[in-house]
mmCIF file of C-alpha atoms in Angstrom:
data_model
loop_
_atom_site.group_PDB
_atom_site.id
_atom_site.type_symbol
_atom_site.label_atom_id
_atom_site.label_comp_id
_atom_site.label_asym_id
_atom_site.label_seq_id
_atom_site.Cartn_x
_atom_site.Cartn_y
_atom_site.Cartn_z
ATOM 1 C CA UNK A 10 122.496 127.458 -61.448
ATOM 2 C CA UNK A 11 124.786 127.794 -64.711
ATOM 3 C CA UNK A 12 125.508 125.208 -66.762
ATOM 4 C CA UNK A 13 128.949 125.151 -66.158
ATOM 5 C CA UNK A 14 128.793 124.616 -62.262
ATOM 6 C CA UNK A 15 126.136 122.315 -62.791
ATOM 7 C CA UNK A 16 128.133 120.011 -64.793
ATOM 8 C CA UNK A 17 130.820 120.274 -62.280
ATOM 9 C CA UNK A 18 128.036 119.460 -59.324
ATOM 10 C CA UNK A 19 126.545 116.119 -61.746
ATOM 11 C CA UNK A 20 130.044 115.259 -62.438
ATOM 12 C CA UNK A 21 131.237 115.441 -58.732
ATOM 13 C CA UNK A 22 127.973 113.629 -57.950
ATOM 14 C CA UNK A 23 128.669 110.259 -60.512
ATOM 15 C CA UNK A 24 132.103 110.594 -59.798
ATOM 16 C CA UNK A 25 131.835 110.506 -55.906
ATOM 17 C CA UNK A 26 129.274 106.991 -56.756
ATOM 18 C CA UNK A 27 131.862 105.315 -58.943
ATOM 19 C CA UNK A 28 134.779 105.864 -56.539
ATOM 20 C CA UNK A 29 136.822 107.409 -59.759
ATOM 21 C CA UNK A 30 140.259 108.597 -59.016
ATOM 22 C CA UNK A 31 139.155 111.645 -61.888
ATOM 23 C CA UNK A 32 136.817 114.102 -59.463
ATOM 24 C CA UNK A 33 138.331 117.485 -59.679
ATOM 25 C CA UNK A 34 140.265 116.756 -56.723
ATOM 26 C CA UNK A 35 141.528 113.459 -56.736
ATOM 27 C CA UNK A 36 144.095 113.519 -53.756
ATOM 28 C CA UNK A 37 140.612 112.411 -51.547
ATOM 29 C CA UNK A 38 140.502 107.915 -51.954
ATOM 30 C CA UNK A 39 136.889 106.939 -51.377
ATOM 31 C CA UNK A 40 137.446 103.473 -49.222
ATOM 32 C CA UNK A 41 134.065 102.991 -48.176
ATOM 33 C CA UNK A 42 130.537 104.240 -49.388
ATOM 34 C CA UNK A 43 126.801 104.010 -47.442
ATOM 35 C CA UNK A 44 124.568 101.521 -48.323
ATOM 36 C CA UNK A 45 121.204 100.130 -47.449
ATOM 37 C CA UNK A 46 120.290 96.412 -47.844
ATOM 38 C CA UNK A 47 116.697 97.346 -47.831
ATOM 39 C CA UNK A 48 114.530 100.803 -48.428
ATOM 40 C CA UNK A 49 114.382 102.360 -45.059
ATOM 41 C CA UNK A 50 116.337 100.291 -43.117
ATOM 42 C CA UNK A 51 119.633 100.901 -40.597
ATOM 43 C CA UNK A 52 122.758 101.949 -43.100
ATOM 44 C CA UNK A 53 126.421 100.208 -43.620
ATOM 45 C CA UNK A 54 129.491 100.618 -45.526
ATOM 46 C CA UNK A 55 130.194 99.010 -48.654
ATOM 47 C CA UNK A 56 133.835 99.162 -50.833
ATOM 48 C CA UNK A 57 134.151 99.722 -54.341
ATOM 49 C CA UNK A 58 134.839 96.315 -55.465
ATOM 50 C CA UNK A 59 131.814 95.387 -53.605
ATOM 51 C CA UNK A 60 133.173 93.472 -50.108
ATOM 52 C CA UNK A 61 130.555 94.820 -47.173
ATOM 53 C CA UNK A 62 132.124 96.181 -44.518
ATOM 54 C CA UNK A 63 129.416 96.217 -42.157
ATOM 55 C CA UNK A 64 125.986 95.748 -42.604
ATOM 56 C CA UNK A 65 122.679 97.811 -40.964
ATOM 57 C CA UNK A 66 124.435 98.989 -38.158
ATOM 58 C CA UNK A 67 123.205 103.087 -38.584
ATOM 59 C CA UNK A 68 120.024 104.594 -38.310
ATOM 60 C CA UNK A 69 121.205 107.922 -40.003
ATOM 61 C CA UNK A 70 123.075 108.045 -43.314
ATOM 62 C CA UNK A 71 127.277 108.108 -42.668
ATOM 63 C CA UNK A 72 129.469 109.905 -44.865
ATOM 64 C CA UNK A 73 131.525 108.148 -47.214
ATOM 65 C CA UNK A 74 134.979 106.644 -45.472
ATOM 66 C CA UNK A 75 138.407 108.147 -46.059
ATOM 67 C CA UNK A 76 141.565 107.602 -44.252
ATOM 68 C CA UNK A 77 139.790 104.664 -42.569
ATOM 69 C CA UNK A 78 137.266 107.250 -40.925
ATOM 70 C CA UNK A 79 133.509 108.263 -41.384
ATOM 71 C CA UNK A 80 130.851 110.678 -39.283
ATOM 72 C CA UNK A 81 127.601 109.485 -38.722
ATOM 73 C CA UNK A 82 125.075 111.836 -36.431
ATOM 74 C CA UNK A 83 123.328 110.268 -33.320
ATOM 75 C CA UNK A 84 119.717 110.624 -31.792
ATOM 76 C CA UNK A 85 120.501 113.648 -30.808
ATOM 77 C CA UNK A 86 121.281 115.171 -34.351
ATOM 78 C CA UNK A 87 125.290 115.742 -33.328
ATOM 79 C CA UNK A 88 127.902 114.261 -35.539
ATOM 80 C CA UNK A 89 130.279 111.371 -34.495
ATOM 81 C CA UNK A 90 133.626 110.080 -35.614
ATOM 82 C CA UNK A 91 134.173 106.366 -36.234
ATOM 83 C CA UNK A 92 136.926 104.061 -37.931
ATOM 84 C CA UNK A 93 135.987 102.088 -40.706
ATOM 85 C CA UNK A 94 136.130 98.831 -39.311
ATOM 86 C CA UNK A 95 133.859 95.441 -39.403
ATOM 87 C CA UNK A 96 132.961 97.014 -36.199
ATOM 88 C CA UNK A 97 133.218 100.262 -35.547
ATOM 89 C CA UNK A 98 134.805 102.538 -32.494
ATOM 90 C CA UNK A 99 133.090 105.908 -31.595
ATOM 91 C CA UNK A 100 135.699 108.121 -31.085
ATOM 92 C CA UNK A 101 136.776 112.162 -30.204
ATOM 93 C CA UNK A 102 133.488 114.062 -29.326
ATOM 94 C CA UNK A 103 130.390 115.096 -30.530
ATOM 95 C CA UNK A 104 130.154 118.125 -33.480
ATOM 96 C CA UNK A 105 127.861 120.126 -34.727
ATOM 97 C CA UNK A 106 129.204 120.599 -37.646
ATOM 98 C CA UNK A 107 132.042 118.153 -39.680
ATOM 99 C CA UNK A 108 133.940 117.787 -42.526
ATOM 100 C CA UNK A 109 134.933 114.532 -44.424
ATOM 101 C CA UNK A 110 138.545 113.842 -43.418
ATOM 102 C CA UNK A 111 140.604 114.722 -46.990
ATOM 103 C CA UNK A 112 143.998 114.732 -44.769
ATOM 104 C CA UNK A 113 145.118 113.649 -41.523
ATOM 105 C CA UNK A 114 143.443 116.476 -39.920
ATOM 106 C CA UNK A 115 139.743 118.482 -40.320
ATOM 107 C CA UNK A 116 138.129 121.126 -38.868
ATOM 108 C CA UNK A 117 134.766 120.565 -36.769
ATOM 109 C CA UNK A 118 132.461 122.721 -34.348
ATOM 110 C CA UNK A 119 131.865 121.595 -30.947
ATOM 111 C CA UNK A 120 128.336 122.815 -29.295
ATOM 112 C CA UNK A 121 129.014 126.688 -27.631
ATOM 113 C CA UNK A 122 132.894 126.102 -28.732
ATOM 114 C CA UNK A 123 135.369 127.694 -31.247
ATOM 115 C CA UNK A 124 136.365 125.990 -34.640
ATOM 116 C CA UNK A 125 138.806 122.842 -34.160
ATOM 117 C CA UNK A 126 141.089 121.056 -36.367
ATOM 118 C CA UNK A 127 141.161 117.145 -34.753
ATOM 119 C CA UNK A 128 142.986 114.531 -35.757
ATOM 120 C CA UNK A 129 142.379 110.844 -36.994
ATOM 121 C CA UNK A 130 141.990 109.441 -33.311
ATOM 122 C CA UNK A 131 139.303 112.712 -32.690
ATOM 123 C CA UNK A 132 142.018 114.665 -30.723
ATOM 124 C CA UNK A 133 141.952 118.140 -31.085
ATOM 125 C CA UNK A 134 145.092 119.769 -32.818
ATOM 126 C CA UNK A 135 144.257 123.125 -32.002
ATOM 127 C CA UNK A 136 141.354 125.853 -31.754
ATOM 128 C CA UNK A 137 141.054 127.666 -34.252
ATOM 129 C CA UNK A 138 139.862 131.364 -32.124
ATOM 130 C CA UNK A 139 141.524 133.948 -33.799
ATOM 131 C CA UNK A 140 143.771 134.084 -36.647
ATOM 132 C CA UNK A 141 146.032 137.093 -37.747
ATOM 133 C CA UNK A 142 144.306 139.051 -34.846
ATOM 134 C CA UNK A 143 140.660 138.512 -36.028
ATOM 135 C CA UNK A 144 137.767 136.165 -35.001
ATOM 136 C CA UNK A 145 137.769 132.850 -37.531
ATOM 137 C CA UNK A 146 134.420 132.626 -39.196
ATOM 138 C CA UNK A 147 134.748 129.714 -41.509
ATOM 139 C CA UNK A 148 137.347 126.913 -42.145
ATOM 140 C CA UNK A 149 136.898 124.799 -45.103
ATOM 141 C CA UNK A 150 138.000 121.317 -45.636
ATOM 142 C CA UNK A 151 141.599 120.422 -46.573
ATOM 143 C CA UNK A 152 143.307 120.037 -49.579
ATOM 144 C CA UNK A 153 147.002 119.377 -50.166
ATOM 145 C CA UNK A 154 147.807 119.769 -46.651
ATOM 146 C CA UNK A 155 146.245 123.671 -46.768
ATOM 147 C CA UNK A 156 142.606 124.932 -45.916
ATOM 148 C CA UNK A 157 140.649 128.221 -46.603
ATOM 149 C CA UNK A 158 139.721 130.185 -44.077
ATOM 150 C CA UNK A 159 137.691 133.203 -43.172
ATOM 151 C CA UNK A 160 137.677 136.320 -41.246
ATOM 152 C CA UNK A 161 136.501 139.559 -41.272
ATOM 153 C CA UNK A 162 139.408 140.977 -43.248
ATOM 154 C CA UNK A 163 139.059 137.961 -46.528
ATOM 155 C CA UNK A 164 140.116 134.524 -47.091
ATOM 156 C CA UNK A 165 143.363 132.782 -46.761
ATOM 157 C CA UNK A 166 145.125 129.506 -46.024
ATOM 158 C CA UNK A 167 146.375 127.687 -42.751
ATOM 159 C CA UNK A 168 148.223 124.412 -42.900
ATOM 160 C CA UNK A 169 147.585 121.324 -40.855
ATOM 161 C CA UNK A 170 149.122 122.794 -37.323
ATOM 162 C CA UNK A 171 146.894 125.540 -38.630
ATOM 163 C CA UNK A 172 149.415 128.142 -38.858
ATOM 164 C CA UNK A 173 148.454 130.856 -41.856
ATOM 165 C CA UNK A 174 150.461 130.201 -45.054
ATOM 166 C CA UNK A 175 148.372 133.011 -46.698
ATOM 167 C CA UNK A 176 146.881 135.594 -44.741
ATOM 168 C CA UNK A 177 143.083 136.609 -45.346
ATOM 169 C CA UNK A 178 143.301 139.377 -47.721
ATOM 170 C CA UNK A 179 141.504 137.754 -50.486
ATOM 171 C CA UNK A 180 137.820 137.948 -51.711
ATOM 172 C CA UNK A 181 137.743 134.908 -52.019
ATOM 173 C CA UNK A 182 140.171 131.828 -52.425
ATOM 174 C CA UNK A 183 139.418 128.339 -53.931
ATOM 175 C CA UNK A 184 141.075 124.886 -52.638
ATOM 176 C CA UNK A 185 144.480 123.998 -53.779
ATOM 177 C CA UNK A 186 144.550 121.567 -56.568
ATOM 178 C CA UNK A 187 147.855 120.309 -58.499
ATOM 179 C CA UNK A 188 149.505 122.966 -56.492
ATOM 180 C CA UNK A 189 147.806 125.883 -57.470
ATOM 181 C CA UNK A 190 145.179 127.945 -55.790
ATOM 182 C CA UNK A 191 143.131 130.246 -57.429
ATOM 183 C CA UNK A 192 141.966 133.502 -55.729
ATOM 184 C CA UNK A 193 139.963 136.957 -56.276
ATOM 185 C CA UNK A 194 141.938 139.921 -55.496
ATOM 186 C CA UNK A 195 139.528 142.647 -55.616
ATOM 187 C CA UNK A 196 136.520 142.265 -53.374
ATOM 188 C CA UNK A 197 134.604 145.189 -54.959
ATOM 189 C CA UNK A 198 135.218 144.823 -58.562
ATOM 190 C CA UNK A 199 132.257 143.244 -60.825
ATOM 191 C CA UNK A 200 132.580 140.369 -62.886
ATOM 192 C CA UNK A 201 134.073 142.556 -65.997
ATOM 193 C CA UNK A 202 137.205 143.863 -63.863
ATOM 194 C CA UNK A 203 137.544 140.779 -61.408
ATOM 195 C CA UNK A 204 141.415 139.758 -61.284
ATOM 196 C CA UNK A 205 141.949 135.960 -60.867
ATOM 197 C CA UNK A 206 146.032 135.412 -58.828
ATOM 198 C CA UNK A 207 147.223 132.101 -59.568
ATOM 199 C CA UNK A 208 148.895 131.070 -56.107
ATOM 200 C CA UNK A 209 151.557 128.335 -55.315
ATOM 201 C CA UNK A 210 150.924 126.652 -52.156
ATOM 202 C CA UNK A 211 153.305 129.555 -50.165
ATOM 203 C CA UNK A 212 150.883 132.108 -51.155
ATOM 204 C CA UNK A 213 153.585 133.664 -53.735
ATOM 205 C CA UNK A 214 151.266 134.856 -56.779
ATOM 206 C CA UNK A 215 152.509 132.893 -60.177
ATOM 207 C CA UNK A 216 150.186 134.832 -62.487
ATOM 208 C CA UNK A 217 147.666 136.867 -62.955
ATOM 209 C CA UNK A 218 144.699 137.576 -65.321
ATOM 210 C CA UNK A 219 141.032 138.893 -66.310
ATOM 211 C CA UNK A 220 138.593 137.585 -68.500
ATOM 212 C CA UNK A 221 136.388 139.254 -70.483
ATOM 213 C CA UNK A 222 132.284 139.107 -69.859
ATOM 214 C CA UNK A 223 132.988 136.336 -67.496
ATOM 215 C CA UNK A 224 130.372 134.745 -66.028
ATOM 216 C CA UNK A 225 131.867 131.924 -63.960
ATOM 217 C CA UNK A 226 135.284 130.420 -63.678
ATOM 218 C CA UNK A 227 135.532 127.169 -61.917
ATOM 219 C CA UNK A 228 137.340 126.030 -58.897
ATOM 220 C CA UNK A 229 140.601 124.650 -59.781
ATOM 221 C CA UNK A 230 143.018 123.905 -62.742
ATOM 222 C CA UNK A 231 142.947 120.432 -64.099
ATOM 223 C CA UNK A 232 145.694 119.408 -66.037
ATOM 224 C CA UNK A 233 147.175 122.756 -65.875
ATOM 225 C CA UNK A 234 143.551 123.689 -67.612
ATOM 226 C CA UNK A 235 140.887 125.800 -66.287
ATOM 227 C CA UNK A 236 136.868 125.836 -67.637
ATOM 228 C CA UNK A 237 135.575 129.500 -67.901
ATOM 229 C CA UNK A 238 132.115 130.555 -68.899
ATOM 230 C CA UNK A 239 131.576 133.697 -70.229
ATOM 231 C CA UNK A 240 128.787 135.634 -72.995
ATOM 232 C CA UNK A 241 129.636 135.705 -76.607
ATOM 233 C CA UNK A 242 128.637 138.081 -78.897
ATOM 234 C CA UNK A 243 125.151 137.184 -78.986
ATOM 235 C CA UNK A 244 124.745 137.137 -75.106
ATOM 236 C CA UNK A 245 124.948 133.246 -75.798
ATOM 237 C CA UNK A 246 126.856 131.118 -72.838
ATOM 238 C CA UNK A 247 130.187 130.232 -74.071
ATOM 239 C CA UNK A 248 133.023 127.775 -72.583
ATOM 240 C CA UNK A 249 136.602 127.391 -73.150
ATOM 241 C CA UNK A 250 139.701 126.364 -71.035
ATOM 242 C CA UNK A 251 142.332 128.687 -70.137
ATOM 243 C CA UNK A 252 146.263 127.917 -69.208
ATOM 244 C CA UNK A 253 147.784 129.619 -65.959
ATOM 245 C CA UNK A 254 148.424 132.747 -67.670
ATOM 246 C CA UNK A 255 145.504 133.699 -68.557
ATOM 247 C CA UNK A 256 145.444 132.709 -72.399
ATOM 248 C CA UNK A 257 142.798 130.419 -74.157
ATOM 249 C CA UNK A 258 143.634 127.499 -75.116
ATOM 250 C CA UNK A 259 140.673 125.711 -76.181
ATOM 251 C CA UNK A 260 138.501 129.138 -77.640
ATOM 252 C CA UNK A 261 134.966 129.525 -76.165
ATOM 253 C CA UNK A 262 132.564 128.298 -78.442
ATOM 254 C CA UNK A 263 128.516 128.486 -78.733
ATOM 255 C CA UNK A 264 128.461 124.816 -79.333
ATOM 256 C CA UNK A 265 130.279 124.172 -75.936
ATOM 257 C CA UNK A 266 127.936 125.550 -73.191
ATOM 258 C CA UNK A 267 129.504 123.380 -70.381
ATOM 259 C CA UNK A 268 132.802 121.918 -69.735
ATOM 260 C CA UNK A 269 133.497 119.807 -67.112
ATOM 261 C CA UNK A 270 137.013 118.761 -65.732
ATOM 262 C CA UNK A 271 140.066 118.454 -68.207
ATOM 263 C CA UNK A 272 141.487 114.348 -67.789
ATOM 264 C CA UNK A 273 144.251 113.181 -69.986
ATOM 265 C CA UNK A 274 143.925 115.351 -72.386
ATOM 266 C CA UNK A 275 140.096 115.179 -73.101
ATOM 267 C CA UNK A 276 137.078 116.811 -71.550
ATOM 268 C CA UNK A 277 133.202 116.465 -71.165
ATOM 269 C CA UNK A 278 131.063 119.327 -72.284
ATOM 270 C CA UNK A 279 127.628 120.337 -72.788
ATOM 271 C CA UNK A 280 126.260 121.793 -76.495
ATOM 272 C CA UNK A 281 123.233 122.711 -74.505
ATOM 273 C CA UNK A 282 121.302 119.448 -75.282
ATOM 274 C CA UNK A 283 123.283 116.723 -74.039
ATOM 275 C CA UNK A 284 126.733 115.607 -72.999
ATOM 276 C CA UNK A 285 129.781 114.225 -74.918
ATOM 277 C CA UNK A 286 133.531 114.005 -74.796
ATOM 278 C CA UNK A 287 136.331 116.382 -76.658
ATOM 279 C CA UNK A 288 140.002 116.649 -76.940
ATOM 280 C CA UNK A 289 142.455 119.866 -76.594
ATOM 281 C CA UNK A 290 142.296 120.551 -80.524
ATOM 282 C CA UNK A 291 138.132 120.834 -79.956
ATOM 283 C CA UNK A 292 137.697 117.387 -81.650
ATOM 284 C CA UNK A 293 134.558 115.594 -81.129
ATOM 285 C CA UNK A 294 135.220 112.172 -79.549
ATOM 286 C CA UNK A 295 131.879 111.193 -78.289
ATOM 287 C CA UNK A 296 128.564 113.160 -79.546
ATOM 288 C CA UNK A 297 126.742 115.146 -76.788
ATOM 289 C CA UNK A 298 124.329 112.720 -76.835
ATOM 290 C CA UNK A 299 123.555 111.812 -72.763
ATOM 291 C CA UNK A 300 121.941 113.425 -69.950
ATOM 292 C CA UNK A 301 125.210 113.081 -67.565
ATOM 293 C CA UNK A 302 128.495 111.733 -68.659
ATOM 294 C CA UNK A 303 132.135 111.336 -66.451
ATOM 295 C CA UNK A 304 135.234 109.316 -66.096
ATOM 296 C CA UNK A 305 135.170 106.317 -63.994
ATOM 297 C CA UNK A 306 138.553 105.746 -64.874
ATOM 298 C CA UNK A 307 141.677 106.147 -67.131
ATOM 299 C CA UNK A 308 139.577 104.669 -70.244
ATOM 300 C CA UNK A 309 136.221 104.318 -69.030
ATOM 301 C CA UNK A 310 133.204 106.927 -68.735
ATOM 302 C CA UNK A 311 130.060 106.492 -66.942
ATOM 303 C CA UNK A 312 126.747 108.096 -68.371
ATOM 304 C CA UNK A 313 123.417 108.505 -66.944
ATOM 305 C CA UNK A 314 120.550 108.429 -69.469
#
């Protein structure tokens, strides 16, 4: 795995523990997180500021609460839905597959049954069978009120009725994120001739733009900023950030091998040894000094060492 997306995964990882409103997309608000009183005992739910919510009441791990909900599987291996209560109600179905509630709706797979979006109270919105004529393979989680989806013909978007907003012609599409999606337009073309559409949330294309020996460009804009990889001269990994259009405004450098998410003007990055902190003019604000390092909030990092 490349630096760059693993700095993304460690960063998602500490921010997801620490509840920080600064993950790469911060529309999701963490309420309540799993926690064991002892090694190997029954699981509960436990808020940031530390107030239990319930205590040992699981055998299997739950997902973290949002919107006041949380999945849990049973004895039988198939996902539940429960509100996030001292005491918990079981309610909707059982899945086989689930993901986290980031809006009022989320798609989940029923045994020998089509792709659903349900609601907060586990009723199902609609089925999700076929979408601009073709079978739906894959629906992602939402974002922004719009999810990716998949079908034979590409990716595109459907909002929470799960009507398509942008139909699947796309190689591939990422989740929206200050408004923006980014998405591949040419499915065949290899990483030197790979155009990146900026969308708006419509599916109207904003900008376009290559980059040269790319190796990986991440996810979503931050800050109107975007973290690209890609091999310098000396076939060295480089990072910089580009703007919407394309143009680089923090340069790719051989002493930045990582970058992680752009936050108030400063980001974390990797020299290849360690992690520190930067700002937009490529000033050193904290030497790459720890093993993991990520906002836990406006002012505050957390580092793992």
């Amino acid at each position: 795995m490349k630096k760059l997306f693993y700095l993304f995964c460690l960063c998602g990882v500490m921010l997801l523990n620490a509840c920080s409103k600064s993950s790469p997309l911060f529309e999701t608000s963490i309420e309540y997180i799993p926690f064991q009183e002892e090694k190997n005992g029954y699981w509960g739910l436990i808020a940031p500021d530390g107030k239990v919510l319930f205590s040992a009441e699981f055998k299997e791990e739950p997902t973290v609460a949002v919107k006041g909900r949380f999945f849990v599987k049973n004895a039988d291996g198939m996902w539940e839905l429960y509100t996030a209560e001292e005491k918990p109600r079981k309610l909707g179905a059982e899945y086989l597959e689930v993901v986290m509630f980031n809006d009022d709706v989320t798609p989940v797979v029923r045994e020998n049954k089509n792709i659903e979006l349900i609601d907060l109270d586990g009723e199902t919105v609609c089925t999700l069978e076929k979408l601009e004529g073709k079978r739906v393979l894959e629906v992602y989680g939402f974002y922004e009120g719009l999810a990716v989806f998949k079908t034979s013909d590409g990716y595109g978007c459907i909002d929470t009725k799960g009507e398509v907003v942008i139909k699947p012609h796309y190689a591939k599409i990422n989740p929206c994120c200050e408004g923006k999606i980014i998405a591949v337009d040419n499915k065949d073309a290899g990483k030197e001739d790979r155009k990146y559409c900026v969308l708006d949330k419509s599916g109207n294309v904003t900008s376009e733009f290559t980059v040269k020996n790319a190796e990986d460009v991440a996810p979503y804009f931050k800050e109107g900023f975007l973290p690209v990889e890609q091999r310098g001269e000396e076939s060295e990994i480089e990072c910089g950030l580009l703007d919407e259009n394309g143009e680089w405004v923090v340069k790719p450098s051989s002493k930045t091998r990582g970058i992680g998410y752009v936050y108030d003007g400063r980001f974390v990055f990797n020299d290849g040894d360690g992690y520190g902190l930067k700002d937009l003019e490529g000033e050193t604000l904290i030497r790459a000094k720890y093993k993991g390092l990520a906002f836990a909030s406006d002012d505050v990092l957390i580092y793992e060492n």
